[in-house]
């Protein structure tokens, strides 16, 4: 299902989204929706991230330009800690550009970072990272091995406030990885494994592709948002009571 149709269907049923907290979205019609879409993983830390406060504080200093700032060093330090090894970071607006740059550096040792996957990325030379911030769909980080100080094509610049918020979000992700465990994910299995194969917090559809759009709409009717893209993962609603998926469990596909 196309993203625009997905959001149109949400609005048709429940009106506009008026508030977001944790794994929940709240609507004009006073309905609480359980979010398993989570912006494709960008909102994996929930919708009330502490990074928003950092963004606001840095923006209040007027740091909204494309000039150099200390926050890139903070983000580089955070990414290095996340990947357990010193990294140089480069910014891109599009995933394909970040991937192209990484492949030019080393086509045999490049990977896309997936949190809570259990993968040890310390030995991967080039890692593409989507900052865990909901509004940053056009912000991609290439974390290259420390000895790669230059790229065949220039990386891009982003406003200091956004870079600072991304640094805070990465540190929050590091903290979450230490806390969230398998026991926090399998509590939803009774419902979710009827429709998905689960690996850690990630959900891959078991529903046949030709029935997936109907399944997405049935979930919306049950107050649950899943990823509208059949080829992309949904996520478990960490922190939500498992009872919020009761109506979803009644869906037949």
mmCIF file of C-alpha atoms in Angstrom:
data_model
loop_
_atom_site.group_PDB
_atom_site.id
_atom_site.type_symbol
_atom_site.label_atom_id
_atom_site.label_comp_id
_atom_site.label_asym_id
_atom_site.label_seq_id
_atom_site.Cartn_x
_atom_site.Cartn_y
_atom_site.Cartn_z
ATOM 1 C CA UNK A 1 0.000 0.000 0.000
ATOM 2 C CA UNK A 2 1.276 3.467 -0.851
ATOM 3 C CA UNK A 3 2.117 5.649 2.132
ATOM 4 C CA UNK A 4 -0.233 8.473 1.108
ATOM 5 C CA UNK A 5 -3.175 6.083 0.889
ATOM 6 C CA UNK A 6 -2.226 4.644 4.275
ATOM 7 C CA UNK A 7 -2.314 8.035 5.989
ATOM 8 C CA UNK A 8 -5.473 8.972 4.120
ATOM 9 C CA UNK A 9 -7.160 5.847 5.486
ATOM 10 C CA UNK A 10 -6.074 6.770 9.025
ATOM 11 C CA UNK A 11 -7.541 10.258 8.641
ATOM 12 C CA UNK A 12 -10.757 8.895 7.118
ATOM 13 C CA UNK A 13 -11.350 6.698 10.151
ATOM 14 C CA UNK A 14 -9.974 8.725 13.027
ATOM 15 C CA UNK A 15 -9.233 12.295 11.901
ATOM 16 C CA UNK A 16 -5.825 13.912 12.277
ATOM 17 C CA UNK A 17 -3.207 12.751 14.750
ATOM 18 C CA UNK A 18 -3.184 15.253 17.623
ATOM 19 C CA UNK A 19 -0.632 13.778 20.035
ATOM 20 C CA UNK A 20 1.967 11.003 20.184
ATOM 21 C CA UNK A 21 3.496 9.323 23.235
ATOM 22 C CA UNK A 22 5.532 6.137 23.520
ATOM 23 C CA UNK A 23 4.095 3.549 21.080
ATOM 24 C CA UNK A 24 0.745 5.361 20.766
ATOM 25 C CA UNK A 25 -0.839 7.950 18.491
ATOM 26 C CA UNK A 26 -3.905 9.914 19.630
ATOM 27 C CA UNK A 27 -6.499 11.225 17.196
ATOM 28 C CA UNK A 28 -9.121 13.942 16.803
ATOM 29 C CA UNK A 29 -11.828 11.379 17.488
ATOM 30 C CA UNK A 30 -10.265 10.535 20.864
ATOM 31 C CA UNK A 31 -9.009 7.164 19.689
ATOM 32 C CA UNK A 32 -5.635 5.808 20.756
ATOM 33 C CA UNK A 33 -3.837 3.926 17.981
ATOM 34 C CA UNK A 34 -1.087 1.410 18.705
ATOM 35 C CA UNK A 35 1.858 2.086 16.421
ATOM 36 C CA UNK A 36 3.666 -0.928 14.956
ATOM 37 C CA UNK A 37 4.809 1.109 11.957
ATOM 38 C CA UNK A 38 7.028 3.492 13.951
ATOM 39 C CA UNK A 39 8.172 5.357 10.842
ATOM 40 C CA UNK A 40 9.903 2.225 9.600
ATOM 41 C CA UNK A 41 12.021 2.140 12.753
ATOM 42 C CA UNK A 42 12.826 5.847 13.045
ATOM 43 C CA UNK A 43 10.446 6.027 16.022
ATOM 44 C CA UNK A 44 11.751 2.837 17.609
ATOM 45 C CA UNK A 45 12.497 4.768 20.828
ATOM 46 C CA UNK A 46 8.918 6.034 21.015
ATOM 47 C CA UNK A 47 7.329 9.311 20.060
ATOM 48 C CA UNK A 48 8.454 11.238 23.162
ATOM 49 C CA UNK A 49 12.217 11.095 22.641
ATOM 50 C CA UNK A 50 14.541 13.195 24.798
ATOM 51 C CA UNK A 51 16.209 14.220 21.532
ATOM 52 C CA UNK A 52 13.341 16.665 20.948
ATOM 53 C CA UNK A 53 14.440 18.686 23.973
ATOM 54 C CA UNK A 54 18.019 18.789 22.665
ATOM 55 C CA UNK A 55 16.756 19.939 19.255
ATOM 56 C CA UNK A 56 14.699 22.693 20.870
ATOM 57 C CA UNK A 57 17.575 23.874 23.084
ATOM 58 C CA UNK A 58 20.104 24.043 20.242
ATOM 59 C CA UNK A 59 17.602 25.676 17.913
ATOM 60 C CA UNK A 60 16.969 28.362 20.554
ATOM 61 C CA UNK A 61 20.601 29.411 20.028
ATOM 62 C CA UNK A 62 19.838 30.133 16.394
ATOM 63 C CA UNK A 63 21.934 27.186 15.191
ATOM 64 C CA UNK A 64 19.861 26.316 12.160
ATOM 65 C CA UNK A 65 22.424 26.959 9.415
ATOM 66 C CA UNK A 66 24.790 24.665 7.535
ATOM 67 C CA UNK A 67 27.965 25.880 9.237
ATOM 68 C CA UNK A 68 30.444 23.740 11.178
ATOM 69 C CA UNK A 69 29.621 22.948 14.795
ATOM 70 C CA UNK A 70 30.798 20.779 17.652
ATOM 71 C CA UNK A 71 27.705 18.589 17.506
ATOM 72 C CA UNK A 72 29.042 16.525 14.616
ATOM 73 C CA UNK A 73 31.880 15.438 16.915
ATOM 74 C CA UNK A 74 29.316 14.442 19.534
ATOM 75 C CA UNK A 75 27.393 12.388 16.983
ATOM 76 C CA UNK A 76 30.594 10.781 15.740
ATOM 77 C CA UNK A 77 31.462 9.810 19.313
ATOM 78 C CA UNK A 78 27.954 8.387 19.854
ATOM 79 C CA UNK A 79 28.065 6.376 16.626
ATOM 80 C CA UNK A 80 31.525 5.043 17.513
ATOM 81 C CA UNK A 81 30.163 3.860 20.861
ATOM 82 C CA UNK A 82 27.126 2.299 19.184
ATOM 83 C CA UNK A 83 29.328 0.328 16.778
ATOM 84 C CA UNK A 84 32.054 -0.478 19.324
ATOM 85 C CA UNK A 85 34.875 1.136 17.366
ATOM 86 C CA UNK A 86 36.193 4.489 16.177
ATOM 87 C CA UNK A 87 34.340 5.839 13.144
ATOM 88 C CA UNK A 88 34.298 8.791 10.798
ATOM 89 C CA UNK A 89 30.786 9.869 9.865
ATOM 90 C CA UNK A 90 29.367 11.401 6.707
ATOM 91 C CA UNK A 91 25.842 12.686 6.054
ATOM 92 C CA UNK A 92 23.483 12.047 3.145
ATOM 93 C CA UNK A 93 19.886 12.970 2.318
ATOM 94 C CA UNK A 94 19.207 9.673 0.572
ATOM 95 C CA UNK A 95 19.995 6.116 1.510
ATOM 96 C CA UNK A 96 21.097 5.239 -2.004
ATOM 97 C CA UNK A 97 23.705 8.028 -1.970
ATOM 98 C CA UNK A 98 25.063 6.846 1.374
ATOM 99 C CA UNK A 99 25.158 3.284 0.082
ATOM 100 C CA UNK A 100 26.866 4.310 -3.147
ATOM 101 C CA UNK A 101 29.574 6.153 -1.199
ATOM 102 C CA UNK A 102 30.065 3.171 1.129
ATOM 103 C CA UNK A 103 30.341 0.733 -1.766
ATOM 104 C CA UNK A 104 32.953 2.912 -3.433
ATOM 105 C CA UNK A 105 34.996 2.739 -0.230
ATOM 106 C CA UNK A 106 34.604 -1.023 0.163
ATOM 107 C CA UNK A 107 31.966 -2.981 -1.713
ATOM 108 C CA UNK A 108 32.712 -6.175 0.235
ATOM 109 C CA UNK A 109 32.355 -4.790 3.754
ATOM 110 C CA UNK A 110 29.232 -2.604 3.911
ATOM 111 C CA UNK A 111 26.019 -3.134 5.886
ATOM 112 C CA UNK A 112 22.868 -1.295 6.962
ATOM 113 C CA UNK A 113 22.522 -1.004 10.728
ATOM 114 C CA UNK A 114 19.510 -2.700 12.310
ATOM 115 C CA UNK A 115 19.081 -2.133 16.058
ATOM 116 C CA UNK A 116 18.289 -5.075 18.357
ATOM 117 C CA UNK A 117 19.371 -7.498 15.634
ATOM 118 C CA UNK A 118 22.182 -9.018 17.690
ATOM 119 C CA UNK A 119 24.695 -8.329 14.907
ATOM 120 C CA UNK A 120 28.222 -7.274 15.895
ATOM 121 C CA UNK A 121 28.965 -4.324 13.603
ATOM 122 C CA UNK A 122 32.424 -3.664 15.019
ATOM 123 C CA UNK A 123 34.006 -5.660 12.201
ATOM 124 C CA UNK A 124 31.940 -4.047 9.432
ATOM 125 C CA UNK A 125 33.983 -1.357 7.717
ATOM 126 C CA UNK A 126 31.081 0.791 6.466
ATOM 127 C CA UNK A 127 27.724 0.967 8.236
ATOM 128 C CA UNK A 128 24.689 2.926 7.014
ATOM 129 C CA UNK A 129 22.612 4.240 9.934
ATOM 130 C CA UNK A 130 19.138 5.757 10.060
ATOM 131 C CA UNK A 131 19.089 7.998 13.150
ATOM 132 C CA UNK A 132 16.302 6.880 15.520
ATOM 133 C CA UNK A 133 14.391 10.152 15.138
ATOM 134 C CA UNK A 134 10.880 10.154 13.647
ATOM 135 C CA UNK A 135 11.199 13.260 11.470
ATOM 136 C CA UNK A 136 14.538 12.416 9.828
ATOM 137 C CA UNK A 137 13.584 10.292 6.815
ATOM 138 C CA UNK A 138 16.029 12.329 4.715
ATOM 139 C CA UNK A 139 18.962 11.981 7.109
ATOM 140 C CA UNK A 140 21.346 9.038 6.664
ATOM 141 C CA UNK A 141 24.722 8.496 8.300
ATOM 142 C CA UNK A 142 27.628 6.624 6.756
ATOM 143 C CA UNK A 143 29.860 5.424 9.589
ATOM 144 C CA UNK A 144 33.159 4.539 7.929
ATOM 145 C CA UNK A 145 36.236 2.916 9.417
ATOM 146 C CA UNK A 146 38.430 5.489 11.152
ATOM 147 C CA UNK A 147 41.142 5.295 8.489
ATOM 148 C CA UNK A 148 38.659 6.394 5.803
ATOM 149 C CA UNK A 149 38.849 10.172 6.203
ATOM 150 C CA UNK A 150 37.659 11.046 2.713
ATOM 151 C CA UNK A 151 35.007 9.984 0.238
ATOM 152 C CA UNK A 152 34.926 9.829 -3.562
ATOM 153 C CA UNK A 153 31.979 12.266 -3.418
ATOM 154 C CA UNK A 154 31.246 14.890 -0.780
ATOM 155 C CA UNK A 155 28.900 14.216 2.094
ATOM 156 C CA UNK A 156 26.172 16.727 2.878
ATOM 157 C CA UNK A 157 25.632 19.241 5.682
ATOM 158 C CA UNK A 158 22.750 19.282 8.145
ATOM 159 C CA UNK A 159 21.686 21.957 10.670
ATOM 160 C CA UNK A 160 23.496 21.757 14.039
ATOM 161 C CA UNK A 161 20.196 21.398 15.915
ATOM 162 C CA UNK A 162 19.351 18.272 13.935
ATOM 163 C CA UNK A 163 22.854 16.821 14.341
ATOM 164 C CA UNK A 164 22.732 17.425 18.107
ATOM 165 C CA UNK A 165 19.321 15.738 18.339
ATOM 166 C CA UNK A 166 20.629 12.762 16.363
ATOM 167 C CA UNK A 167 23.547 12.431 18.798
ATOM 168 C CA UNK A 168 21.141 12.364 21.744
ATOM 169 C CA UNK A 169 18.960 9.811 19.954
ATOM 170 C CA UNK A 170 21.921 7.508 19.305
ATOM 171 C CA UNK A 171 22.917 7.662 22.975
ATOM 172 C CA UNK A 172 19.303 6.884 23.899
ATOM 173 C CA UNK A 173 19.409 3.903 21.538
ATOM 174 C CA UNK A 174 22.594 2.640 23.201
ATOM 175 C CA UNK A 175 20.814 2.831 26.558
ATOM 176 C CA UNK A 176 17.706 1.084 25.177
ATOM 177 C CA UNK A 177 19.761 -1.787 23.754
ATOM 178 C CA UNK A 178 21.042 -2.484 27.269
ATOM 179 C CA UNK A 179 17.510 -2.579 28.676
ATOM 180 C CA UNK A 180 15.204 -4.099 26.054
ATOM 181 C CA UNK A 181 15.433 -7.871 25.907
ATOM 182 C CA UNK A 182 13.721 -10.835 24.298
ATOM 183 C CA UNK A 183 11.337 -11.094 27.254
ATOM 184 C CA UNK A 184 10.041 -7.635 26.366
ATOM 185 C CA UNK A 185 9.327 -8.658 22.780
ATOM 186 C CA UNK A 186 7.791 -12.147 22.984
ATOM 187 C CA UNK A 187 4.941 -11.055 25.273
ATOM 188 C CA UNK A 188 3.059 -9.963 22.128
ATOM 189 C CA UNK A 189 3.628 -13.240 20.268
ATOM 190 C CA UNK A 190 0.174 -14.702 20.929
ATOM 191 C CA UNK A 191 -1.286 -12.158 18.536
ATOM 192 C CA UNK A 192 1.603 -11.039 16.365
ATOM 193 C CA UNK A 193 2.970 -14.430 15.301
ATOM 194 C CA UNK A 194 -0.396 -15.157 13.698
ATOM 195 C CA UNK A 195 0.506 -12.544 11.099
ATOM 196 C CA UNK A 196 4.281 -12.043 11.337
ATOM 197 C CA UNK A 197 7.573 -13.827 11.696
ATOM 198 C CA UNK A 198 9.277 -12.094 14.612
ATOM 199 C CA UNK A 199 13.008 -11.618 15.018
ATOM 200 C CA UNK A 200 13.776 -9.642 18.145
ATOM 201 C CA UNK A 201 11.497 -6.592 17.863
ATOM 202 C CA UNK A 202 11.188 -6.800 14.070
ATOM 203 C CA UNK A 203 8.129 -8.231 12.326
ATOM 204 C CA UNK A 204 8.153 -9.645 8.807
ATOM 205 C CA UNK A 205 4.702 -10.352 7.251
ATOM 206 C CA UNK A 206 3.435 -13.923 6.960
ATOM 207 C CA UNK A 207 0.251 -12.639 5.351
ATOM 208 C CA UNK A 208 0.239 -13.359 1.580
ATOM 209 C CA UNK A 209 1.294 -10.305 -0.392
ATOM 210 C CA UNK A 210 -1.943 -10.218 -2.389
ATOM 211 C CA UNK A 211 -3.893 -9.937 0.879
ATOM 212 C CA UNK A 212 -1.576 -7.528 2.641
ATOM 213 C CA UNK A 213 -3.356 -4.267 1.782
ATOM 214 C CA UNK A 214 -6.622 -5.672 3.146
ATOM 215 C CA UNK A 215 -4.746 -6.771 6.261
ATOM 216 C CA UNK A 216 -3.328 -3.238 6.748
ATOM 217 C CA UNK A 217 -6.867 -1.807 6.597
ATOM 218 C CA UNK A 218 -8.236 -4.466 8.953
ATOM 219 C CA UNK A 219 -5.504 -3.560 11.431
ATOM 220 C CA UNK A 220 -6.462 0.114 11.141
ATOM 221 C CA UNK A 221 -10.054 -0.820 11.952
ATOM 222 C CA UNK A 222 -8.683 -2.619 15.024
ATOM 223 C CA UNK A 223 -6.779 0.496 16.103
ATOM 224 C CA UNK A 224 -3.350 -0.800 15.098
ATOM 225 C CA UNK A 225 -0.917 0.675 12.582
ATOM 226 C CA UNK A 226 1.391 -1.761 10.777
ATOM 227 C CA UNK A 227 3.921 -0.871 8.112
ATOM 228 C CA UNK A 228 1.941 -0.366 4.881
ATOM 229 C CA UNK A 229 4.883 -1.613 2.804
ATOM 230 C CA UNK A 230 4.759 -5.388 2.443
ATOM 231 C CA UNK A 231 8.519 -5.510 1.896
ATOM 232 C CA UNK A 232 9.359 -3.576 5.076
ATOM 233 C CA UNK A 233 9.217 -4.620 8.722
ATOM 234 C CA UNK A 234 6.804 -3.565 11.429
ATOM 235 C CA UNK A 235 7.900 -3.493 15.086
ATOM 236 C CA UNK A 236 6.545 -4.723 18.398
ATOM 237 C CA UNK A 237 4.961 -1.900 20.459
ATOM 238 C CA UNK A 238 7.531 -1.873 23.272
ATOM 239 C CA UNK A 239 6.041 -0.622 26.540
ATOM 240 C CA UNK A 240 2.406 -1.196 25.544
ATOM 241 C CA UNK A 241 0.114 -3.522 27.462
ATOM 242 C CA UNK A 242 -0.402 -6.636 25.350
ATOM 243 C CA UNK A 243 -4.151 -6.113 25.655
ATOM 244 C CA UNK A 244 -4.004 -3.271 23.114
ATOM 245 C CA UNK A 245 -3.666 -5.914 20.376
ATOM 246 C CA UNK A 246 -6.819 -7.829 21.363
ATOM 247 C CA UNK A 247 -8.918 -6.612 18.418
ATOM 248 C CA UNK A 248 -6.049 -7.266 16.026
ATOM 249 C CA UNK A 249 -6.053 -10.895 17.165
ATOM 250 C CA UNK A 250 -9.610 -11.260 15.884
ATOM 251 C CA UNK A 251 -8.608 -10.477 12.275
ATOM 252 C CA UNK A 252 -8.934 -13.325 9.768
ATOM 253 C CA UNK A 253 -6.779 -13.304 6.651
#
